[in-house]
mmCIF file of C-alpha atoms in Angstrom:
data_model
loop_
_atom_site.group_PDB
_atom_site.id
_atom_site.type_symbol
_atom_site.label_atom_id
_atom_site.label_comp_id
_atom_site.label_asym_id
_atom_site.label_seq_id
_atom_site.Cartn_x
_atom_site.Cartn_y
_atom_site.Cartn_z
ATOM 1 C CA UNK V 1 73.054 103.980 114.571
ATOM 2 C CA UNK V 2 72.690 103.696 110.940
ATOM 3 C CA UNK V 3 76.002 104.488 108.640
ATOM 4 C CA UNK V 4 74.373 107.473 107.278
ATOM 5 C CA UNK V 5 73.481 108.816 110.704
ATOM 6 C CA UNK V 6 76.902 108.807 112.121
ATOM 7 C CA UNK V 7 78.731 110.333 109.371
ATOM 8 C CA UNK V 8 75.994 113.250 109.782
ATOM 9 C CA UNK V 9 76.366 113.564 113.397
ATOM 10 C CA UNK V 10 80.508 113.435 112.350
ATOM 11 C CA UNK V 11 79.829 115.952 109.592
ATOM 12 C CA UNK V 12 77.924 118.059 112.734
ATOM 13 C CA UNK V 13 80.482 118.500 115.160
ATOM 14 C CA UNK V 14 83.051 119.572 111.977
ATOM 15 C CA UNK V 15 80.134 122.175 111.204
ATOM 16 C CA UNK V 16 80.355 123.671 115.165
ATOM 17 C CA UNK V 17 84.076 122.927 115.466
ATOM 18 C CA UNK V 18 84.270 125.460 111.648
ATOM 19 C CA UNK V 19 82.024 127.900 113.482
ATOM 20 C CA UNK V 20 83.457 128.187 116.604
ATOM 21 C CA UNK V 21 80.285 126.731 118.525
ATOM 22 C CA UNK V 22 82.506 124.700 121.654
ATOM 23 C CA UNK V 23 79.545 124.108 123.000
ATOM 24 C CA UNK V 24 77.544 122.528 120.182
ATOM 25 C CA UNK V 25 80.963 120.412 119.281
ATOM 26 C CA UNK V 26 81.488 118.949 122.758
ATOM 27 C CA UNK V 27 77.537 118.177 123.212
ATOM 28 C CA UNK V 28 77.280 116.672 119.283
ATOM 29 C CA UNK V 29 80.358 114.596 120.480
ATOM 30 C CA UNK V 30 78.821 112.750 123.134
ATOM 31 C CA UNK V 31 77.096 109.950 121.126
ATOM 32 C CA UNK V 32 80.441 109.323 119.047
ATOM 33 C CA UNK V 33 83.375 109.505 121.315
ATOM 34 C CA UNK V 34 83.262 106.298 123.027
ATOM 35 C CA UNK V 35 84.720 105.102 126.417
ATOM 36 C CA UNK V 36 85.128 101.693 125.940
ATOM 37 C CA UNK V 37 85.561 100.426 122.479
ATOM 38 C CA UNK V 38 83.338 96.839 122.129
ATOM 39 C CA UNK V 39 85.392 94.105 120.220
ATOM 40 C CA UNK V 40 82.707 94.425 117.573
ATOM 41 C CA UNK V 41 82.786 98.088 116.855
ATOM 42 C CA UNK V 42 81.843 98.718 113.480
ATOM 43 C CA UNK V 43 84.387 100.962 110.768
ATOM 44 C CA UNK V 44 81.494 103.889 111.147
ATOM 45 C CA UNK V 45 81.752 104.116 114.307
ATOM 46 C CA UNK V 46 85.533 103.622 114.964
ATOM 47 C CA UNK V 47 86.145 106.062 112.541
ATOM 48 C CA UNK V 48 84.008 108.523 114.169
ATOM 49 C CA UNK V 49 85.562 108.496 117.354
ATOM 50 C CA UNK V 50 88.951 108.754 115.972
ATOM 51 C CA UNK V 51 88.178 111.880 114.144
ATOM 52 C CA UNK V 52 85.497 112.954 116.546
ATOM 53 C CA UNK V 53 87.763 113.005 119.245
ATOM 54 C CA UNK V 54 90.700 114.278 118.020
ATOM 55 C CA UNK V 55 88.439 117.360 117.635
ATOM 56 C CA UNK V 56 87.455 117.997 120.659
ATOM 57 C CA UNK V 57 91.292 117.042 121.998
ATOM 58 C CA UNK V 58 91.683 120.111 119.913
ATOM 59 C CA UNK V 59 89.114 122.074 121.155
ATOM 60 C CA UNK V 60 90.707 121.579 125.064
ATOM 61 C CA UNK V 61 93.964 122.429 123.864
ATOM 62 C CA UNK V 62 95.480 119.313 123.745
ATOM 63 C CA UNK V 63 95.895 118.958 120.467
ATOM 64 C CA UNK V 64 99.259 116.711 118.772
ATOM 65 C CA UNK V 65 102.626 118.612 118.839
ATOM 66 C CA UNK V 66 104.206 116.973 116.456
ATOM 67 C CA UNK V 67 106.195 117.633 112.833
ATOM 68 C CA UNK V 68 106.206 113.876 111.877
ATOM 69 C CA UNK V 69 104.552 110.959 113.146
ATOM 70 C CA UNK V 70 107.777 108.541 112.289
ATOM 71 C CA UNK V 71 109.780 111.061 114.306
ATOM 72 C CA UNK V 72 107.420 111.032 117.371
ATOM 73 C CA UNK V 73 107.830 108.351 120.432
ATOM 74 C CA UNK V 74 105.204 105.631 120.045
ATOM 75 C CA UNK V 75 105.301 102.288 122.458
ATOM 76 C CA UNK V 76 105.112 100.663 118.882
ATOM 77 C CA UNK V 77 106.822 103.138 116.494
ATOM 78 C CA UNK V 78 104.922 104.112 113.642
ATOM 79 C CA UNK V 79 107.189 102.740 111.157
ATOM 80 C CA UNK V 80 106.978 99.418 112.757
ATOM 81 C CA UNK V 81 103.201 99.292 112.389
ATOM 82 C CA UNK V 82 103.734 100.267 109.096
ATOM 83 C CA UNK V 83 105.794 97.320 107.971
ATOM 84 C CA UNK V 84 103.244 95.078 109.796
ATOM 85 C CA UNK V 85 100.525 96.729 108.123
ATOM 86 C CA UNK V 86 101.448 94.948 104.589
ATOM 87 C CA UNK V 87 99.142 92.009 105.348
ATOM 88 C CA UNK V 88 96.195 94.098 105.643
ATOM 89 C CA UNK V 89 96.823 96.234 102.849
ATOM 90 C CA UNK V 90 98.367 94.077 99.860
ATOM 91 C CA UNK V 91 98.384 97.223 97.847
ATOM 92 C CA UNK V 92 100.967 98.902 99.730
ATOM 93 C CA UNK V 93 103.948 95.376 99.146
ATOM 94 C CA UNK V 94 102.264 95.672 95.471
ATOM 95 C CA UNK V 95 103.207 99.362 95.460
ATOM 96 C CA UNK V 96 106.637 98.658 96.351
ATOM 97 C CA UNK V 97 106.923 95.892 93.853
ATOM 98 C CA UNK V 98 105.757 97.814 90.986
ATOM 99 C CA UNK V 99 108.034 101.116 91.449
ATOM 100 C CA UNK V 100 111.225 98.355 92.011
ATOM 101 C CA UNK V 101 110.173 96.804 88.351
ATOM 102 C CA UNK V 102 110.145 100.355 86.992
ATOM 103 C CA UNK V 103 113.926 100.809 88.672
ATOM 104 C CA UNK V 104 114.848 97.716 87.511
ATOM 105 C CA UNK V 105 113.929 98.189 83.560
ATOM 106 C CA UNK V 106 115.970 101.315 83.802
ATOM 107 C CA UNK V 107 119.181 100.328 85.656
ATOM 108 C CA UNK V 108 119.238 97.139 84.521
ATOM 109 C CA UNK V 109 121.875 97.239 81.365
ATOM 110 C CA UNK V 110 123.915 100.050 83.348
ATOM 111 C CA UNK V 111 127.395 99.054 84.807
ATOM 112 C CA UNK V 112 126.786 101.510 88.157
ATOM 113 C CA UNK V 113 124.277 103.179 89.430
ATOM 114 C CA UNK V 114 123.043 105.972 92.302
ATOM 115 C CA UNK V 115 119.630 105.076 94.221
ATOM 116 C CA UNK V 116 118.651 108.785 96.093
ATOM 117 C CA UNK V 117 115.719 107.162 97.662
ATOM 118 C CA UNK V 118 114.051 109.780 99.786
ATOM 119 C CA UNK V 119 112.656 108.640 103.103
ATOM 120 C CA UNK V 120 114.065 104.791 103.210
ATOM 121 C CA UNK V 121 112.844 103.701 106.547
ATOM 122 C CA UNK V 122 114.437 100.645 107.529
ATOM 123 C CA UNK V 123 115.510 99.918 103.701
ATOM 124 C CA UNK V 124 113.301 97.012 103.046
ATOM 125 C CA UNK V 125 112.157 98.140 99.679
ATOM 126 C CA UNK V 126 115.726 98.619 98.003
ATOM 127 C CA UNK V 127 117.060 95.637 99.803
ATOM 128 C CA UNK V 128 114.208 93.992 97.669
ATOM 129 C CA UNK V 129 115.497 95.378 94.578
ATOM 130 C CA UNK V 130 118.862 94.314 95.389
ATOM 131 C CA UNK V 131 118.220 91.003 95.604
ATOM 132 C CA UNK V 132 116.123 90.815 92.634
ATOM 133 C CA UNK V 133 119.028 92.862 90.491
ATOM 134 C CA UNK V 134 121.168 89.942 91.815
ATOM 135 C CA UNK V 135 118.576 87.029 91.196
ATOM 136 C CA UNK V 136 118.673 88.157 87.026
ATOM 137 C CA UNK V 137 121.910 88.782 86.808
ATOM 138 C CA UNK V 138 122.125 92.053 85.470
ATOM 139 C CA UNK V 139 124.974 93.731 83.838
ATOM 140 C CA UNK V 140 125.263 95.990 87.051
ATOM 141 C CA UNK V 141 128.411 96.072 89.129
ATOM 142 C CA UNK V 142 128.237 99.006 91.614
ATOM 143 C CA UNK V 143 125.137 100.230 93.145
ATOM 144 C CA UNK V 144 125.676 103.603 95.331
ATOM 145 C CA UNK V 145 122.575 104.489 98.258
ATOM 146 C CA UNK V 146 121.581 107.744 98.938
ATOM 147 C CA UNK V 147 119.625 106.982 101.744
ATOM 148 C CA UNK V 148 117.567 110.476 103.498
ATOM 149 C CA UNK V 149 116.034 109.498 106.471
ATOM 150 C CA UNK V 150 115.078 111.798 109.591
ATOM 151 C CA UNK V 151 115.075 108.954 111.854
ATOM 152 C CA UNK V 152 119.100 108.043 112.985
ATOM 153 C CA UNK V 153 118.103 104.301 113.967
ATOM 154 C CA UNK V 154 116.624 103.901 110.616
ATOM 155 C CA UNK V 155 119.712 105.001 108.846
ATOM 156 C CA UNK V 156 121.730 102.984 111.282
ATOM 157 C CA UNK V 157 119.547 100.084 110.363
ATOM 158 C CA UNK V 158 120.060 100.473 106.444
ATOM 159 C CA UNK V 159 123.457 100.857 106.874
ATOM 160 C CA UNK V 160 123.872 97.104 108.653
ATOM 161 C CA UNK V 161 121.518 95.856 105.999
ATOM 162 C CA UNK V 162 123.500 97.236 103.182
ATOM 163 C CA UNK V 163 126.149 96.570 103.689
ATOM 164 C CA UNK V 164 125.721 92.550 104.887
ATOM 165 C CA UNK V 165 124.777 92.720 100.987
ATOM 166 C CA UNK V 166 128.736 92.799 100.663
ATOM 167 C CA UNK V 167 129.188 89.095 99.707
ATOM 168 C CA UNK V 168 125.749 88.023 99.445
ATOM 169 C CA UNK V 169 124.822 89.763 95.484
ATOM 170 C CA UNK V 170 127.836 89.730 92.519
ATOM 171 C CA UNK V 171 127.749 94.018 92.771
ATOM 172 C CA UNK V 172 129.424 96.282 95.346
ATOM 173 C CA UNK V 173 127.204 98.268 97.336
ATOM 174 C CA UNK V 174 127.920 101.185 99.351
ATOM 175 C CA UNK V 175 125.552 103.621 101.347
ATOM 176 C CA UNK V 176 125.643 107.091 101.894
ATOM 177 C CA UNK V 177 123.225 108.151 104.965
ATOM 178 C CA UNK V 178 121.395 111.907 105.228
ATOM 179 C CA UNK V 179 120.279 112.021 108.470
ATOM 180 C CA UNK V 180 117.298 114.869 107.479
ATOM 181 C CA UNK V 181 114.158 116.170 105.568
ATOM 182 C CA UNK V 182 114.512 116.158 102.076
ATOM 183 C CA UNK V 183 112.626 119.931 102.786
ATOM 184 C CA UNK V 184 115.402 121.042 104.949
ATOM 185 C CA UNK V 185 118.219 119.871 102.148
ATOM 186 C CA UNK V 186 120.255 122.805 100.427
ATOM 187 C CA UNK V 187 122.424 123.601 97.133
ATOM 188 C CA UNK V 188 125.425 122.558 98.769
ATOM 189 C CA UNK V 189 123.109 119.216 100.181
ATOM 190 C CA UNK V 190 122.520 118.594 95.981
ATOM 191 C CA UNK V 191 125.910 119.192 95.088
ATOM 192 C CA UNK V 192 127.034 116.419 97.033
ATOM 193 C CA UNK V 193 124.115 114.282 95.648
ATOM 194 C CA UNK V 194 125.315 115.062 92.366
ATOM 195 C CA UNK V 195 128.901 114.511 92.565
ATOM 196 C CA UNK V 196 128.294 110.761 94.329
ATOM 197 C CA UNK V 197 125.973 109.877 91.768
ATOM 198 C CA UNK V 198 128.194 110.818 88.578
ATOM 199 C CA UNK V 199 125.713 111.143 86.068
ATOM 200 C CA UNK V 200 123.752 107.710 86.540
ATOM 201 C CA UNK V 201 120.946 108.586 88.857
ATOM 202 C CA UNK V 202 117.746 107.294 90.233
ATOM 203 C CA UNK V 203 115.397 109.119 92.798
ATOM 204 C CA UNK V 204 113.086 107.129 94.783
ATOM 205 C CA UNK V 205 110.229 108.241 97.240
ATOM 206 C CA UNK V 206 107.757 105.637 98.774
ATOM 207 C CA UNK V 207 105.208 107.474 101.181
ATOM 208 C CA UNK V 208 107.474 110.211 101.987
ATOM 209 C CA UNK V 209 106.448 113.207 99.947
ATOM 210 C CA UNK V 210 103.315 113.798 102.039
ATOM 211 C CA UNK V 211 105.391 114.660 104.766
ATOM 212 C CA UNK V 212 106.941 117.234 103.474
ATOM 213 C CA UNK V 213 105.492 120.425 105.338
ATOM 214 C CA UNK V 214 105.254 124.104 103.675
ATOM 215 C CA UNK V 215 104.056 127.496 104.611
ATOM 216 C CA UNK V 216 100.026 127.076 104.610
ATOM 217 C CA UNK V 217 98.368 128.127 101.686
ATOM 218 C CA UNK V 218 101.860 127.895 99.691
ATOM 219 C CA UNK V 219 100.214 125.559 96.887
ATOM 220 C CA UNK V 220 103.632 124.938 94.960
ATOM 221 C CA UNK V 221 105.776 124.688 97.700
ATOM 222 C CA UNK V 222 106.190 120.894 96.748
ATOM 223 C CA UNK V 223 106.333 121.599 92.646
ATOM 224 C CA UNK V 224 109.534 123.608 93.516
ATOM 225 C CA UNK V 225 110.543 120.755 95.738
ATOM 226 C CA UNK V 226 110.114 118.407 92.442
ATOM 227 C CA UNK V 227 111.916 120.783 90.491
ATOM 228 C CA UNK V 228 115.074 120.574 92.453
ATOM 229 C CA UNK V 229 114.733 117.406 92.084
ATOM 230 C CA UNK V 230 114.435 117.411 88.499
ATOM 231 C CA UNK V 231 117.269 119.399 88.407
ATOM 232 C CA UNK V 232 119.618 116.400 89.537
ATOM 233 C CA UNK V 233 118.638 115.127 86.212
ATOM 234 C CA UNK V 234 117.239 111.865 87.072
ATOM 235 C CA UNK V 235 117.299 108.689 84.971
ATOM 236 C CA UNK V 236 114.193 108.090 86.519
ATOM 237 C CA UNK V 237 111.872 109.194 89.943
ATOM 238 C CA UNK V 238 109.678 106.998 90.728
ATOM 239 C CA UNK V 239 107.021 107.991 93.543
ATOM 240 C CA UNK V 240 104.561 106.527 95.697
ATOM 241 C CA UNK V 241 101.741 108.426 97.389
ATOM 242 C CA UNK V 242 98.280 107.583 98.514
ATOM 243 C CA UNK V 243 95.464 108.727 96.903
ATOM 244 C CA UNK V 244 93.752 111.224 99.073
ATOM 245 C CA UNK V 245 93.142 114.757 99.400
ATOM 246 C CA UNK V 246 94.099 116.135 102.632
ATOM 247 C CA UNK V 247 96.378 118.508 101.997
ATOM 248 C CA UNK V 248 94.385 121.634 102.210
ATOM 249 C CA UNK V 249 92.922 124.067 104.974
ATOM 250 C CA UNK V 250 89.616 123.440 105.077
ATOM 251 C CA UNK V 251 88.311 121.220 107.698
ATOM 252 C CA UNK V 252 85.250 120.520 106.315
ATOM 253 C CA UNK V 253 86.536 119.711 103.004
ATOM 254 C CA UNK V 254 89.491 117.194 105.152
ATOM 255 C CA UNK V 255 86.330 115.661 106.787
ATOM 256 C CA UNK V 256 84.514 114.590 103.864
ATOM 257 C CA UNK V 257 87.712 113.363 102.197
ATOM 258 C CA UNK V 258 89.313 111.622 105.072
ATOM 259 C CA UNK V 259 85.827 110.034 105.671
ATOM 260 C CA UNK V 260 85.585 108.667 102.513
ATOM 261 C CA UNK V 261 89.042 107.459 101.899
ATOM 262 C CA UNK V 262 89.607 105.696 105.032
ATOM 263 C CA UNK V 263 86.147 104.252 105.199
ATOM 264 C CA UNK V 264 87.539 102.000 102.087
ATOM 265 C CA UNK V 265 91.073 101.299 104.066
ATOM 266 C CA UNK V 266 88.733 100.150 106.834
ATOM 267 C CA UNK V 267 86.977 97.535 105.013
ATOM 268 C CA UNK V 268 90.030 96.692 102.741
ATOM 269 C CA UNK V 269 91.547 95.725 106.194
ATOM 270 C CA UNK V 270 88.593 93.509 106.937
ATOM 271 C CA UNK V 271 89.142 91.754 103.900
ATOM 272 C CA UNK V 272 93.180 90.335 105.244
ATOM 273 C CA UNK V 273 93.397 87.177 107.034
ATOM 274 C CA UNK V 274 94.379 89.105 110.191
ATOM 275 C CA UNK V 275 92.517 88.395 113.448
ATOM 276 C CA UNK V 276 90.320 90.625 114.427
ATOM 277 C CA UNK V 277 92.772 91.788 117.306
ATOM 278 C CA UNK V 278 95.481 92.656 114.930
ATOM 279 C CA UNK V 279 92.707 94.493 112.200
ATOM 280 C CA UNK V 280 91.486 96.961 114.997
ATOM 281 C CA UNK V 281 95.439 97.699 116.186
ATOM 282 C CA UNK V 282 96.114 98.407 111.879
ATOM 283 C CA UNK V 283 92.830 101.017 111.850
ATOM 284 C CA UNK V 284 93.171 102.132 115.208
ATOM 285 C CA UNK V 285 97.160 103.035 115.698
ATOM 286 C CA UNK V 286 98.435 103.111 112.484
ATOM 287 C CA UNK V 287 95.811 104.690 110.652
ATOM 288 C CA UNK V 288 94.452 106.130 113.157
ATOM 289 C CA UNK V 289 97.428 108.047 114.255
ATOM 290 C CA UNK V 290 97.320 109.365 110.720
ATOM 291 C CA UNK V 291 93.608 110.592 111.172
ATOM 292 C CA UNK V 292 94.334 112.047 114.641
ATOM 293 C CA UNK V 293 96.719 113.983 112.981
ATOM 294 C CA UNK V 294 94.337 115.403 110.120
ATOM 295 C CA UNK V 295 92.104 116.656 112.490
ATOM 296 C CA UNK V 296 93.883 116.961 116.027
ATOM 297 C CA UNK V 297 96.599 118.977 114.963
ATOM 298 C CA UNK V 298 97.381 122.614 114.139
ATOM 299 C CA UNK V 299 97.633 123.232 110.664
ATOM 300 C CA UNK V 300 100.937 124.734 110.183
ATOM 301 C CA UNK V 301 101.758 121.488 112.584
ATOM 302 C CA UNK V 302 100.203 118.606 110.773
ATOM 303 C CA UNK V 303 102.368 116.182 108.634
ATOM 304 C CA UNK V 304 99.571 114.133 107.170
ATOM 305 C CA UNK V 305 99.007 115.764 103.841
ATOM 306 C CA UNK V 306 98.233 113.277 101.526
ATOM 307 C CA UNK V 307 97.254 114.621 97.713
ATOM 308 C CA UNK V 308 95.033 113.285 95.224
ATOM 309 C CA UNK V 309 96.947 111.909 92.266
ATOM 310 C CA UNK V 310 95.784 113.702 89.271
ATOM 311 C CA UNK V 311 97.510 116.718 91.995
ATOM 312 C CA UNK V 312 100.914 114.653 91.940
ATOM 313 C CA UNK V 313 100.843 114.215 88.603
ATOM 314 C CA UNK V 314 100.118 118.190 87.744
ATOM 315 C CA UNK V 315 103.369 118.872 90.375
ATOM 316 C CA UNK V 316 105.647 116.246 87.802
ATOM 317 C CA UNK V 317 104.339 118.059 84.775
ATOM 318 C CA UNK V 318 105.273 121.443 85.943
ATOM 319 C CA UNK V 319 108.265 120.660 87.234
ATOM 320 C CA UNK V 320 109.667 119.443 84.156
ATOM 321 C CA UNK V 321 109.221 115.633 84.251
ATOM 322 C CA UNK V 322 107.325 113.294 82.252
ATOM 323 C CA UNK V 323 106.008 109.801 82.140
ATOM 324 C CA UNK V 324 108.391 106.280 81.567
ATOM 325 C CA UNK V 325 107.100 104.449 78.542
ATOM 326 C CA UNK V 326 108.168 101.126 80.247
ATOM 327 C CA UNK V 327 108.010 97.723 79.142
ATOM 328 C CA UNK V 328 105.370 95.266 81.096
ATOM 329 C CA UNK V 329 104.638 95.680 84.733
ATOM 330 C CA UNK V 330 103.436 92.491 86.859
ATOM 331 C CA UNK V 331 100.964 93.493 89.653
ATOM 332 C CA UNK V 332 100.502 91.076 92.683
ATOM 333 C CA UNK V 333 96.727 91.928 94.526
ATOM 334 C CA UNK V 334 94.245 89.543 95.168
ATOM 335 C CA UNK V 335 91.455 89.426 93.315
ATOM 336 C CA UNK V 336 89.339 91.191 95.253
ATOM 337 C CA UNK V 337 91.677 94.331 94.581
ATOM 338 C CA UNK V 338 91.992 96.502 91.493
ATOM 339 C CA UNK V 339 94.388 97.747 89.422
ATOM 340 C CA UNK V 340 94.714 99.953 86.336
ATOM 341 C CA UNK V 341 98.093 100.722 84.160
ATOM 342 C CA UNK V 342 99.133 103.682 82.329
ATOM 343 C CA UNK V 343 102.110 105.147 80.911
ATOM 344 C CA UNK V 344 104.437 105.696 83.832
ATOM 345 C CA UNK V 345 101.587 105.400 86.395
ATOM 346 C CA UNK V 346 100.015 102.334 88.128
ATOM 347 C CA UNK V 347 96.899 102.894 90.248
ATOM 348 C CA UNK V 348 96.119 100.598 93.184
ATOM 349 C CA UNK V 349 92.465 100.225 94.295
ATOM 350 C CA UNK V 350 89.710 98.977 95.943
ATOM 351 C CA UNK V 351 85.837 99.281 95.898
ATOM 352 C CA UNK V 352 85.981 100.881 92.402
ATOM 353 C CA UNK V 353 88.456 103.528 94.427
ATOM 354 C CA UNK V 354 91.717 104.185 93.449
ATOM 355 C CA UNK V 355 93.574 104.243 96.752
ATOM 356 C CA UNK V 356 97.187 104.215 95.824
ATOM 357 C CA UNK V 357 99.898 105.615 92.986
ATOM 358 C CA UNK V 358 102.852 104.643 91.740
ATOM 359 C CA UNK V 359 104.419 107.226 89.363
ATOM 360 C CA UNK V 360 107.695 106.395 86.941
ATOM 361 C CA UNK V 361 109.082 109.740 85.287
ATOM 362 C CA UNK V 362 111.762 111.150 83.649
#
């Protein structure tokens, strides 16, 4: 089958799934939902049965029950196959890089500082900074971590990594875990925020914000989320967030996006010196976990609600923030990637598309 043809037979079984047609769904579904998966499956057609059968799972009632999928039991936990993910998708270590440099050009002439970085996984990206603070030698002398994490063993794993940094850099380090979601966090949650940070505060989020669930068809749910934020009064927040827009309830409209967004991830992946064995396990557990949950889940159940960036940047705006005029920013991509600079934004992309942002505000 031709590329064109299976995205229409994909765009098909969305059109009976909108309309209630079971029947028409399961029967369109035949030809794309596969049984075995051949080593040389094309990205058309993997995609397709991703999202083509995480319809019909929905259909029989078997749909995801899940609020997270870095909270939900995986042999090989998401955030795992995130981390190993970096090699096929050098814009996400770029991403990482970039928001650190814009951390770094604001901390670096302070004598202490407060790093509330909102989902920190295992740590890896502020352990990064660290090191780098260290390797310029800074004026810096205490660095305080906020770190929010849902996950316990991820906190308990930041905590070990912090503080080993005892010793290791010429600045103390301490950590402060929230074992949460920065959705669920209260007034009394942000006083305490506010009275370890003591004035000198930065807030960080790397691919966390679109978790963050909200009543459906609540639109600013999130904008009053950044405005609490703001209200810490910041330094600096620098965010991450993919480029996408799936973050509404339309299924049709999720199709065409999610189509066309991870059609690009698919052959970005194909580009990394991965084997071919470790490219299908990237697009078919990581990211295709995240698909599964686009379309497989209920939508006051799904967490994967990625936003388009010109959205992000309209939440920052009305919440009060607005863009760091920073000094230069080195990018690391291979060529084959692209990348364009701004004031206080960086987009990553590929194929002409922009597939990732990395915001700096104040």
């Amino acid at each position: 089958m031709s590329n064109d043809l299976i995205y229409s037979k994909f765009k098909k079984v969305c059109d009976s799934f909108v309309h209630n047609d079971k029947a028409g769904a399961r029967k369109q579904a035949k030809e794309l939902v596969l049984e075995r998966m051949p080593e040389d499956i094309t990205n058309e057609a993997l995609l397709s049965h991703i999202c083509t059968s995480s319809l019909i799972a929905r259909l029989d009632n078997a749909s995801y029950q899940m609020n997270n999928l870095y909270l939900t039991h995986f042999e090989i936990p998401q955030i795992e196959l995130f981390y190993k993910m970096h090699r096929a998708y050098p814009q996400v270590a770029a991403s990482h890089y970039i928001a650190n440099q814009f951390i770094e050009q604001m901390i670096g002439n302070l004598l202490s500082v407060t790093i509330f970085d909102i989902g920190i996984g295992k740590g890896k990206q502020l352990e990064s900074l660290l090191y780098s603070l260290c390797d310029r030698g800074y004026n810096i002398r205490n660095v305080v971590i906020i770190g929010l994490d849902p996950d316990p063993e991820n906190l308990s794993s930041c905590e070990k990594t912090f503080m080993q940094m005892n010793g290791r850099v010429y600045f103390d380090v301490a950590f402060h875990p929230i074992c949460d979601l920065i959705e669920n966090l209260d007034e009394k949650d942000f006083g305490h925020i506010r009275s370890i940070a003591e004035g000198n505060l930065v807030i960080n989020s790397a691919y966390a914000m679109h978790h963050v669930s909200h009543p459906i068809n609540d639109t600013e749910y999130r904008t009053r989320l950044f405005a609490k934020l703001k209200s810490l009064d910041p330094l600096l927040f620098t965010l991450t967030e993919p480029n996408a827009d799936h973050d509404n309830e339309s299924l049709s409209r999720r199709a065409e996006n999610c189509w066309r967004h991870f059609s690009v991830v698919f052959n970005l992946v194909d580009r990394s010196d991965l084997s071919e064995e470790h490219k299908l396990v990237i697009k078919d557990m990581f990211f295709g976990r995240e698909i599964r949950d686009i379309f497989g889940v209920s939508d006051h159940l799904r967490s994967e609600r990625h936003e388009s960036t010109e959205s992000w940047m309209l939440r920052l705006k009305r919440a009060g923030f607005r863009p760091y005029d920073c000094g230069h920013i080195t990018v690391r991509l291979p060529d084959y990637c692209e990348v364009d600079i701004g004031k206080g934004l960086v987009r990553l992309g590929y194929m002409t598309t922009p597939l990732i942002a990395v915001f700096a505000y104040r």
